[in-house]
PDB file of C-alpha atoms in Angstrom:
ATOM      1  CA  MET A   1      66.765  99.945  99.316  1.00 57.00           C
ATOM      2  CA  SER A   2      68.768 102.833  99.489  1.00 58.00           C
ATOM      3  CA  THR A   3      70.632 103.887  96.176  1.00 56.00           C
ATOM      4  CA  LEU A   4      73.480 104.395  97.512  1.00 58.00           C
ATOM      5  CA  ALA A   5      72.666 100.333  99.917  1.00 56.00           C
ATOM      6  CA  HIS A   6      71.927  99.137  96.043  1.00 54.00           C
ATOM      7  CA  THR A   7      75.205 101.001  94.009  1.00 56.00           C
ATOM      8  CA  MET A   8      77.431  99.460  96.595  1.00 56.00           C
ATOM      9  CA  MET A   9      75.982  95.644  96.694  1.00 54.00           C
ATOM     10  CA  THR A  10      76.271  96.223  92.454  1.00 53.00           C
ATOM     11  CA  THR A  11      80.134  97.014  92.408  1.00 55.00           C
ATOM     12  CA  ALA A  12      81.024  94.907  94.786  1.00 52.00           C
ATOM     13  CA  ARG A  13      79.399  91.809  93.098  1.00 49.00           C
ATOM     14  CA  SER A  14      80.708  93.462  89.840  1.00 48.00           C
ATOM     15  CA  ALA A  15      84.958  93.466  90.741  1.00 48.00           C
ATOM     16  CA  GLU A  16      84.138  89.469  92.109  1.00 47.00           C
ATOM     17  CA  SER A  17      85.907  87.666  90.367  1.00 38.00           C
ATOM     18  CA  GLY A  18      88.368  89.747  90.355  1.00 38.00           C
ATOM     19  CA  LEU A  19      89.319  89.056  94.181  1.00 34.00           C
ATOM     20  CA  SER A  20      90.718  86.137  95.941  1.00 35.00           C
ATOM     21  CA  GLY A  21      88.212  84.554  98.590  1.00 35.00           C
ATOM     22  CA  PRO A  22      89.235  83.015 101.910  1.00 33.00           C
ATOM     23  CA  GLY A  23      92.488  81.347 101.918  1.00 32.00           C
ATOM     24  CA  GLU A  24      93.078  81.530  97.537  1.00 30.00           C
ATOM     25  CA  LEU A  25      95.671  84.842  97.972  1.00 26.00           C
ATOM     26  CA  ASP A  26      98.759  83.086  97.328  1.00 30.00           C
ATOM     27  CA  ARG A  27     102.432  83.159  99.339  1.00 30.00           C
ATOM     28  CA  TYR A  28     103.426  85.224  96.103  1.00 27.00           C
ATOM     29  CA  PRO A  29     100.226  85.892  94.264  1.00 32.00           C
ATOM     30  CA  TYR A  30     102.904  87.686  91.756  1.00 28.00           C
ATOM     31  CA  ALA A  31     105.740  84.852  91.097  1.00 31.00           C
ATOM     32  CA  GLU A  32     104.874  82.146  87.346  1.00 32.00           C
ATOM     33  CA  ALA A  33     106.988  79.633  86.618  1.00 30.00           C
ATOM     34  CA  PRO A  34     110.506  80.026  86.741  1.00 33.00           C
ATOM     35  CA  VAL A  35     112.874  80.949  83.997  1.00 32.00           C
ATOM     36  CA  ASP A  36     116.260  79.404  83.381  1.00 33.00           C
ATOM     37  CA  ARG A  37     118.767  82.046  82.886  1.00 33.00           C
ATOM     38  CA  VAL A  38     122.512  82.447  82.405  1.00 31.00           C
ATOM     39  CA  GLY A  39     123.550  83.929  85.520  1.00 35.00           C
ATOM     40  CA  ALA A  40     121.119  83.888  87.448  1.00 35.00           C
ATOM     41  CA  PRO A  41     121.852  84.757  91.012  1.00 37.00           C
ATOM     42  CA  ALA A  42     120.859  81.863  93.059  1.00 42.00           C
ATOM     43  CA  TRP A  43     119.009  82.934  95.929  1.00 51.00           C
ATOM     44  CA  ASP A  44     118.605  80.747  98.523  1.00 49.00           C
ATOM     45  CA  THR A  45     115.788  80.564  99.788  1.00 44.00           C
ATOM     46  CA  GLY A  46     114.303  77.709  98.503  1.00 40.00           C
ATOM     47  CA  ASP A  47     111.686  78.255  96.804  1.00 40.00           C
ATOM     48  CA  ALA A  48     110.995  77.362  93.130  1.00 35.00           C
ATOM     49  CA  ASP A  49     108.331  79.215  92.561  1.00 35.00           C
ATOM     50  CA  LEU A  50     110.363  82.383  92.590  1.00 39.00           C
ATOM     51  CA  GLY A  51     109.668  84.089  88.667  1.00 39.00           C
ATOM     52  CA  ARG A  52     109.455  86.717  86.545  1.00 37.00           C
ATOM     53  CA  VAL A  53     106.939  89.247  87.376  1.00 40.00           C
ATOM     54  CA  GLY A  54     106.538  90.955  84.383  1.00 35.00           C
ATOM     55  CA  ARG A  55     103.305  89.978  83.978  1.00 32.00           C
ATOM     56  CA  ARG A  56     100.735  88.813  86.573  1.00 34.00           C
ATOM     57  CA  PRO A  57      97.414  86.386  86.139  1.00 32.00           C
ATOM     58  CA  ALA A  58      94.411  87.267  85.893  1.00 30.00           C
ATOM     59  CA  GLY A  59      92.753  88.441  89.348  1.00 31.00           C
ATOM     60  CA  SER A  60      95.491  89.804  90.729  1.00 34.00           C
ATOM     61  CA  ARG A  61      95.227  93.292  92.290  1.00 42.00           C
ATOM     62  CA  GLY A  62      95.940  95.795  89.748  1.00 41.00           C
ATOM     63  CA  ARG A  63      99.078  96.479  89.903  1.00 65.00           C
ATOM     64  CA  GLY A  64     102.590  97.590  88.220  1.00 85.00           C
ATOM     65  CA  LEU A  65     105.718  96.257  88.441  1.00 87.00           C
ATOM     66  CA  HIS A  66     107.181  98.499  90.740  1.00 87.00           C
ATOM     67  CA  GLY A  67     103.617  97.921  93.666  1.00 91.00           C
ATOM     68  CA  GLN A  68     104.272  93.885  92.624  1.00 93.00           C
ATOM     69  CA  LEU A  69     108.111  94.123  93.265  1.00 95.00           C
ATOM     70  CA  VAL A  70     107.262  95.720  96.645  1.00 95.00           C
ATOM     71  CA  GLN A  71     104.592  93.050  97.058  1.00 94.00           C
ATOM     72  CA  GLN A  72     106.278  90.629  96.302  1.00 94.00           C
ATOM     73  CA  LEU A  73     109.679  91.754  98.633  1.00 96.00           C
ATOM     74  CA  GLY A  74     108.012  92.875 101.236  1.00 95.00           C
ATOM     75  CA  GLN A  75     105.792  89.372 101.298  1.00 94.00           C
ATOM     76  CA  MET A  76     110.067  87.246 101.540  1.00 94.00           C
ATOM     77  CA  ILE A  77     110.936  89.895 104.367  1.00 95.00           C
ATOM     78  CA  VAL A  78     108.291  89.806 106.257  1.00 93.00           C
ATOM     79  CA  SER A  79     107.418  85.265 106.089  1.00 91.00           C
ATOM     80  CA  GLY A  80     111.005  84.940 106.479  1.00 91.00           C
ATOM     81  CA  ASP A  81     113.182  84.243 103.033  1.00 91.00           C
ATOM     82  CA  LEU A  82     114.858  87.599 103.334  1.00 91.00           C
ATOM     83  CA  GLY A  83     115.963  87.593 106.833  1.00 89.00           C
ATOM     84  CA  ALA A  84     117.693  90.136 108.469  1.00 90.00           C
ATOM     85  CA  ASP A  85     121.022  91.698 107.715  1.00 89.00           C
ATOM     86  CA  ARG A  86     120.092  89.487 104.027  1.00 89.00           C
ATOM     87  CA  PRO A  87     122.458  92.288 101.657  1.00 92.00           C
ATOM     88  CA  LEU A  88     119.484  92.542  98.590  1.00 94.00           C
ATOM     89  CA  VAL A  89     121.549  93.453  95.475  1.00 93.00           C
ATOM     90  CA  PRO A  90     119.918  95.437  93.166  1.00 93.00           C
ATOM     91  CA  GLU A  91     121.615  93.778  89.940  1.00 93.00           C
ATOM     92  CA  GLU A  92     120.300  90.136  91.200  1.00 94.00           C
ATOM     93  CA  ILE A  93     116.835  91.254  91.618  1.00 94.00           C
ATOM     94  CA  GLY A  94     116.889  93.063  87.902  1.00 94.00           C
ATOM     95  CA  GLN A  95     118.174  89.878  86.837  1.00 94.00           C
ATOM     96  CA  ARG A  96     116.050  87.089  88.639  1.00 93.00           C
ATOM     97  CA  PHE A  97     112.815  89.481  88.574  1.00 93.00           C
ATOM     98  CA  GLU A  98     113.409  90.181  85.292  1.00 92.00           C
ATOM     99  CA  VAL A  99     112.336  94.357  85.976  1.00 93.00           C
ATOM    100  CA  SER A 100     114.626  97.664  85.345  1.00 93.00           C
ATOM    101  CA  ARG A 101     117.323  99.023  87.820  1.00 93.00           C
ATOM    102  CA  THR A 102     114.697 101.855  87.969  1.00 93.00           C
ATOM    103  CA  VAL A 103     111.209  99.727  89.115  1.00 95.00           C
ATOM    104  CA  VAL A 104     113.323  97.841  92.090  1.00 95.00           C
ATOM    105  CA  ARG A 105     115.640 100.705  93.756  1.00 94.00           C
ATOM    106  CA  GLU A 106     111.943 102.925  93.816  1.00 94.00           C
ATOM    107  CA  SER A 107     110.822  99.268  94.763  1.00 95.00           C
ATOM    108  CA  LEU A 108     113.217  99.985  97.026  1.00 96.00           C
ATOM    109  CA  ARG A 109     112.719 102.800  98.304  1.00 95.00           C
ATOM    110  CA  VAL A 110     109.230 101.745  98.555  1.00 96.00           C
ATOM    111  CA  LEU A 111     110.247  99.451 101.468  1.00 97.00           C
ATOM    112  CA  GLU A 112     112.858 101.452 102.633  1.00 96.00           C
ATOM    113  CA  ALA A 113     109.955 104.247 104.053  1.00 96.00           C
ATOM    114  CA  LYS A 114     107.851 100.805 105.495  1.00 96.00           C
ATOM    115  CA  GLY A 115     110.859 100.051 107.947  1.00 96.00           C
ATOM    116  CA  LEU A 116     111.604  96.948 105.981  1.00 97.00           C
ATOM    117  CA  VAL A 117     115.411  97.739 104.754  1.00 96.00           C
ATOM    118  CA  SER A 118     118.109 100.251 104.526  1.00 95.00           C
ATOM    119  CA  ALA A 119     120.135 101.495 102.936  1.00 92.00           C
ATOM    120  CA  ARG A 120     123.991 102.188 103.516  1.00 91.00           C
ATOM    121  CA  PRO A 121     126.951 103.921 101.621  1.00 89.00           C
ATOM    122  CA  ASN A 122     129.255 101.764 101.108  1.00 84.00           C
ATOM    123  CA  VAL A 123     126.919  99.127 102.735  1.00 85.00           C
ATOM    124  CA  GLY A 124     124.768  98.614 100.302  1.00 92.00           C
ATOM    125  CA  THR A 125     120.663  97.564 101.062  1.00 94.00           C
ATOM    126  CA  ARG A 126     119.815  95.623 103.751  1.00 95.00           C
ATOM    127  CA  VAL A 127     117.537  93.941 105.767  1.00 96.00           C
ATOM    128  CA  ARG A 128     115.829  95.257 108.822  1.00 95.00           C
ATOM    129  CA  PRO A 129     115.130  93.031 112.622  1.00 94.00           C
ATOM    130  CA  VAL A 130     111.344  93.285 112.769  1.00 92.00           C
ATOM    131  CA  SER A 131     111.855  96.099 115.508  1.00 93.00           C
ATOM    132  CA  ASP A 132     112.363  97.833 112.902  1.00 95.00           C
ATOM    133  CA  TRP A 133     109.619  97.808 110.745  1.00 94.00           C
ATOM    134  CA  ASN A 134     106.438  99.940 110.556  1.00 92.00           C
ATOM    135  CA  LEU A 135     103.951  97.640 111.802  1.00 89.00           C
ATOM    136  CA  LEU A 136     100.662 100.145 111.521  1.00 86.00           C
ATOM    137  CA  ASP A 137     101.527 100.570 107.424  1.00 89.00           C
ATOM    138  CA  PRO A 138      98.784  98.496 106.315  1.00 85.00           C
ATOM    139  CA  ASP A 139     101.430  96.432 103.559  1.00 90.00           C
ATOM    140  CA  ILE A 140     102.581  95.280 106.531  1.00 92.00           C
ATOM    141  CA  ILE A 141      99.655  93.881 108.259  1.00 88.00           C
ATOM    142  CA  GLU A 142      98.263  92.583 105.168  1.00 87.00           C
ATOM    143  CA  TRP A 143     101.786  90.396 104.276  1.00 91.00           C
ATOM    144  CA  ARG A 144     101.812  89.478 109.060  1.00 89.00           C
ATOM    145  CA  ALA A 145      98.588  88.310 108.249  1.00 85.00           C
ATOM    146  CA  PHE A 146      99.054  85.630 105.825  1.00 82.00           C
ATOM    147  CA  GLY A 147     102.805  84.307 107.046  1.00 83.00           C
ATOM    148  CA  PRO A 148     103.910  83.159 109.893  1.00 86.00           C
ATOM    149  CA  GLN A 149     103.681  85.838 112.610  1.00 82.00           C
ATOM    150  CA  ARG A 150     100.003  85.397 111.752  1.00 84.00           C
ATOM    151  CA  ASP A 151      98.988  84.583 115.104  1.00 84.00           C
ATOM    152  CA  ASP A 152     100.710  87.204 117.028  1.00 84.00           C
ATOM    153  CA  GLN A 153      99.758  90.186 113.963  1.00 82.00           C
ATOM    154  CA  ARG A 154      95.870  88.912 114.754  1.00 82.00           C
ATOM    155  CA  ARG A 155      96.578  89.423 119.016  1.00 83.00           C
ATOM    156  CA  GLU A 156      97.639  92.398 117.971  1.00 84.00           C
ATOM    157  CA  LEU A 157      95.731  93.953 116.277  1.00 83.00           C
ATOM    158  CA  GLY A 158      93.040  93.137 118.466  1.00 82.00           C
ATOM    159  CA  GLU A 159      93.888  94.893 121.248  1.00 85.00           C
ATOM    160  CA  LEU A 160      94.429  97.794 118.814  1.00 85.00           C
ATOM    161  CA  ARG A 161      90.970  97.530 117.901  1.00 87.00           C
ATOM    162  CA  TRP A 162      90.319  96.750 121.997  1.00 90.00           C
ATOM    163  CA  THR A 163      92.234  99.993 123.064  1.00 88.00           C
ATOM    164  CA  ILE A 164      90.599 102.690 120.069  1.00 90.00           C
ATOM    165  CA  GLU A 165      87.425 101.819 118.999  1.00 92.00           C
ATOM    166  CA  PRO A 166      84.990 102.007 122.375  1.00 95.00           C
ATOM    167  CA  LEU A 167      87.566 105.453 123.447  1.00 94.00           C
ATOM    168  CA  ALA A 168      86.638 106.480 119.261  1.00 94.00           C
ATOM    169  CA  ALA A 169      82.981 105.846 120.093  1.00 95.00           C
ATOM    170  CA  ARG A 170      82.543 107.568 123.785  1.00 95.00           C
ATOM    171  CA  LEU A 171      83.840 110.713 122.049  1.00 94.00           C
ATOM    172  CA  ALA A 172      81.773 110.530 118.874  1.00 94.00           C
ATOM    173  CA  ALA A 173      78.858 110.495 120.338  1.00 92.00           C
ATOM    174  CA  GLY A 174      79.634 114.232 121.474  1.00 78.00           C
ATOM    175  CA  HIS A 175      79.834 115.209 117.775  1.00 78.00           C
ATOM    176  CA  GLY A 176      76.690 115.894 115.911  1.00 70.00           C
ATOM    177  CA  ARG A 177      77.541 115.229 112.738  1.00 80.00           C
ATOM    178  CA  ASP A 178      74.821 114.754 110.856  1.00 84.00           C
ATOM    179  CA  ASP A 179      76.579 113.504 107.728  1.00 87.00           C
ATOM    180  CA  LEU A 180      77.939 111.468 108.618  1.00 88.00           C
ATOM    181  CA  GLN A 181      75.663 109.979 111.584  1.00 88.00           C
ATOM    182  CA  GLN A 182      74.157 109.102 108.191  1.00 92.00           C
ATOM    183  CA  ARG A 183      76.384 107.453 106.814  1.00 94.00           C
ATOM    184  CA  LEU A 184      76.586 105.236 109.589  1.00 95.00           C
ATOM    185  CA  SER A 185      72.930 104.113 109.049  1.00 95.00           C
ATOM    186  CA  ASP A 186      73.340 103.720 105.613  1.00 96.00           C
ATOM    187  CA  MET A 187      75.951 101.523 106.175  1.00 96.00           C
ATOM    188  CA  VAL A 188      74.389  99.687 108.918  1.00 96.00           C
ATOM    189  CA  GLU A 189      71.699  98.876 106.088  1.00 96.00           C
ATOM    190  CA  ILE A 190      73.904  97.629 103.481  1.00 96.00           C
ATOM    191  CA  MET A 191      74.744  95.748 105.865  1.00 95.00           C
ATOM    192  CA  GLY A 192      71.090  94.312 106.744  1.00 95.00           C
ATOM    193  CA  HIS A 193      70.621  94.004 103.097  1.00 95.00           C
ATOM    194  CA  ALA A 194      73.780  91.805 102.215  1.00 94.00           C
ATOM    195  CA  LEU A 195      73.706  89.355 105.050  1.00 92.00           C
ATOM    196  CA  GLY A 196      69.874  88.904 103.826  1.00 92.00           C
ATOM    197  CA  GLN A 197      71.926  87.919  99.947  1.00 92.00           C
ATOM    198  CA  GLY A 198      75.327  86.209 101.504  1.00 91.00           C
ATOM    199  CA  ASP A 199      76.383  89.015  99.964  1.00 92.00           C
ATOM    200  CA  SER A 200      79.981  88.269 102.579  1.00 88.00           C
ATOM    201  CA  ILE A 201      82.111  91.123 100.505  1.00 88.00           C
ATOM    202  CA  THR A 202      79.468  94.312 100.368  1.00 91.00           C
ATOM    203  CA  PHE A 203      78.869  92.947 103.955  1.00 91.00           C
ATOM    204  CA  SER A 204      82.930  93.057 104.979  1.00 86.00           C
ATOM    205  CA  ARG A 205      83.097  96.686 102.460  1.00 87.00           C
ATOM    206  CA  ALA A 206      80.283  98.436 104.544  1.00 91.00           C
ATOM    207  CA  ASP A 207      81.852  96.640 107.965  1.00 90.00           C
ATOM    208  CA  ALA A 208      85.270  98.066 107.375  1.00 87.00           C
ATOM    209  CA  GLU A 209      83.689 101.891 105.982  1.00 90.00           C
ATOM    210  CA  PHE A 210      81.428 101.797 109.320  1.00 93.00           C
ATOM    211  CA  HIS A 211      84.641 101.233 111.634  1.00 91.00           C
ATOM    212  CA  ALA A 212      86.087 103.919 109.601  1.00 89.00           C
ATOM    213  CA  LEU A 213      82.887 106.770 109.382  1.00 91.00           C
ATOM    214  CA  LEU A 214      82.729 105.859 113.949  1.00 93.00           C
ATOM    215  CA  ILE A 215      86.453 106.975 113.966  1.00 91.00           C
ATOM    216  CA  GLN A 216      86.873 109.964 112.165  1.00 89.00           C
ATOM    217  CA  LEU A 217      83.203 111.162 114.011  1.00 91.00           C
ATOM    218  CA  ALA A 218      85.630 110.794 117.112  1.00 92.00           C
ATOM    219  CA  GLY A 219      87.003 114.115 115.818  1.00 89.00           C
ATOM    220  CA  ASN A 220      90.685 112.911 117.347  1.00 90.00           C
ATOM    221  CA  ARG A 221      92.911 113.694 115.109  1.00 88.00           C
ATOM    222  CA  MET A 222      95.037 111.102 115.981  1.00 87.00           C
ATOM    223  CA  LEU A 223      92.909 108.245 116.427  1.00 86.00           C
ATOM    224  CA  GLU A 224      92.212 108.968 113.627  1.00 84.00           C
ATOM    225  CA  HIS A 225      95.089 108.711 111.991  1.00 81.00           C
ATOM    226  CA  LEU A 226      95.130 105.168 113.487  1.00 79.00           C
ATOM    227  CA  SER A 227      91.829 104.575 111.880  1.00 78.00           C
ATOM    228  CA  GLY A 228      94.284 102.489 108.264  1.00 75.00           C
ATOM    229  CA  ILE A 229      95.294  99.634 111.509  1.00 75.00           C
ATOM    230  CA  VAL A 230      91.515  99.242 111.642  1.00 76.00           C
ATOM    231  CA  SER A 231      90.289  99.074 107.988  1.00 75.00           C
ATOM    232  CA  ALA A 232      93.446  97.135 106.981  1.00 73.00           C
ATOM    233  CA  ALA A 233      92.889  94.690 110.020  1.00 70.00           C
ATOM    234  CA  LEU A 234      88.653  94.377 108.683  1.00 70.00           C
ATOM    235  CA  GLN A 235      89.483  93.671 104.849  1.00 63.00           C
ATOM    236  CA  VAL A 236      92.706  90.896 105.380  1.00 60.00           C
ATOM    237  CA  SER A 237      90.281  88.966 102.760  1.00 40.00           C
ATOM    238  CA  GLY A 238      90.013  85.531 104.050  1.00 38.00           C
ATOM    239  CA  GLY A 239      92.655  85.996 106.590  1.00 37.00           C
ATOM    240  CA  PRO A 240      92.617  85.242 109.845  1.00 35.00           C
ATOM    241  CA  VAL A 241      92.449  88.983 110.369  1.00 37.00           C
ATOM    242  CA  THR A 242      88.257  89.617 109.900  1.00 40.00           C
ATOM    243  CA  GLY A 243      86.132  92.249 111.002  1.00 47.00           C
ATOM    244  CA  CYS A 244      83.312  89.997 111.649  1.00 52.00           C
ATOM    245  CA  ASP A 245      84.537  85.984 111.067  1.00 52.00           C
ATOM    246  CA  ARG A 246      80.343  84.713 111.390  1.00 65.00           C
ATOM    247  CA  PRO A 247      78.829  87.789 111.175  1.00 74.00           C
ATOM    248  CA  ASN A 248      74.905  87.150 111.660  1.00 84.00           C
ATOM    249  CA  GLU A 249      71.432  89.980 112.320  1.00 88.00           C
ATOM    250  CA  THR A 250      73.363  90.026 115.331  1.00 89.00           C
ATOM    251  CA  THR A 251      76.148  91.242 114.409  1.00 89.00           C
ATOM    252  CA  VAL A 252      74.002  93.260 112.398  1.00 93.00           C
ATOM    253  CA  ALA A 253      71.923  94.635 115.565  1.00 94.00           C
ATOM    254  CA  HIS A 254      74.862  95.639 117.830  1.00 93.00           C
ATOM    255  CA  HIS A 255      76.314  97.516 114.762  1.00 95.00           C
ATOM    256  CA  ALA A 256      72.985  99.546 114.742  1.00 96.00           C
ATOM    257  CA  ARG A 257      72.608  99.764 119.264  1.00 96.00           C
ATOM    258  CA  ILE A 258      76.337 101.507 118.284  1.00 96.00           C
ATOM    259  CA  VAL A 259      74.375 104.188 116.051  1.00 96.00           C
ATOM    260  CA  GLU A 260      71.127 104.699 118.010  1.00 95.00           C
ATOM    261  CA  ALA A 261      73.232 105.413 121.338  1.00 95.00           C
ATOM    262  CA  LEU A 262      75.015 108.559 119.135  1.00 94.00           C
ATOM    263  CA  ALA A 263      72.311 110.378 117.907  1.00 92.00           C
ATOM    264  CA  THR A 264      71.621 109.600 121.703  1.00 92.00           C
ATOM    265  CA  GLY A 265      73.995 111.330 122.578  1.00 93.00           C
ATOM    266  CA  ASP A 266      75.119 108.359 125.486  1.00 95.00           C
ATOM    267  CA  GLY A 267      78.537 107.877 125.184  1.00 95.00           C
ATOM    268  CA  VAL A 268      78.531 105.633 127.463  1.00 96.00           C
ATOM    269  CA  GLY A 269      76.321 103.359 126.102  1.00 96.00           C
ATOM    270  CA  ALA A 270      78.525 103.375 122.992  1.00 96.00           C
ATOM    271  CA  GLU A 271      81.668 102.489 124.485  1.00 97.00           C
ATOM    272  CA  ALA A 272      79.403  99.592 126.383  1.00 96.00           C
ATOM    273  CA  ALA A 273      77.584  99.141 122.131  1.00 95.00           C
ATOM    274  CA  MET A 274      81.125  98.631 120.502  1.00 95.00           C
ATOM    275  CA  ARG A 275      82.695  96.420 123.007  1.00 94.00           C
ATOM    276  CA  GLN A 276      80.251  93.956 122.947  1.00 92.00           C
ATOM    277  CA  LEU A 277      80.599  93.955 119.509  1.00 91.00           C
ATOM    278  CA  LEU A 278      83.674  93.590 119.212  1.00 89.00           C
ATOM    279  CA  THR A 279      82.955  90.071 120.955  1.00 86.00           C
ATOM    280  CA  VAL A 280      80.626  88.933 118.646  1.00 78.00           C
ATOM    281  CA  HIS A 281      83.899  89.041 116.647  1.00 70.00           C
ATOM    282  CA  LEU A 282      86.076  86.714 118.200  1.00 57.00           C
ATOM    283  CA  VAL A 283      88.127  89.707 118.423  1.00 59.00           C
ATOM    284  CA  PRO A 284      90.996  88.693 121.372  1.00 57.00           C
ATOM    285  CA  GLY A 285      91.054  90.704 124.102  1.00 56.00           C
ATOM    286  CA  PRO A 286      94.008  92.551 126.207  1.00 60.00           C
ATOM    287  CA  ARG A 287      95.457  90.143 128.086  1.00 63.00           C
ATOM    288  CA  GLU A 288      94.816  89.685 131.738  1.00 58.00           C
ATOM    289  CA  HIS A 289      97.977  90.038 134.040  1.00 53.00           C
TER     290      HIS A 289
END
């Protein structure tokens, strides 16, 4: 095993206890038991578990108060608990989640940048309709993957991957970047070792890096800009969108065939191998019309 493979697998194991397993990501992972407060605004979400974000359980992602509130509100909006045109009053949010005005203000700015909310003078901050959301934002991809729109998310991501990755594989064959070629080979080696040891975390991380590197190797800056979408699809742990639904030796072999085609400059072969790989992954293909 290469030094890179050993390091990557060791790192993944050490972090394993802090990651959510399949199906273990809570709907609102940073909520605790509600706190009764005199005069606290009644948010009509119907969820009794929406409480403070000031303390989070061990194993939650390493976000501070600001990141936790963005996550909480973002999930509520994407799930439909906070519907379109719903007013968001900063004072009420601060009281409900027991965070400062600064935290609320910065969180709403992040959500506004993602297209989830809009802030206007004399109108305030309101939830925007789905048509205004930045659906390519990795956070929104994740939130949709665990919400009621998960089936649409899986189909749309699958169709996008079918568009991006075969093209990237064909273009990558024309670029002699030995350093990236070696990294791709390393990722295949890591996936093979991880599969043999039943290490799904290391496998998924190597898989995600493989696909990101391949898009980078294509030498197209606009395609490279979209690599985060593919990475987000591959890294949503335990949800309906995963890199390999059931990774096996055939999966690793298809990755290896792509690397072999790239090494010989066979763009057509690399594109075909990528299409086979996506089929093995059970990624939904383009719809027939």
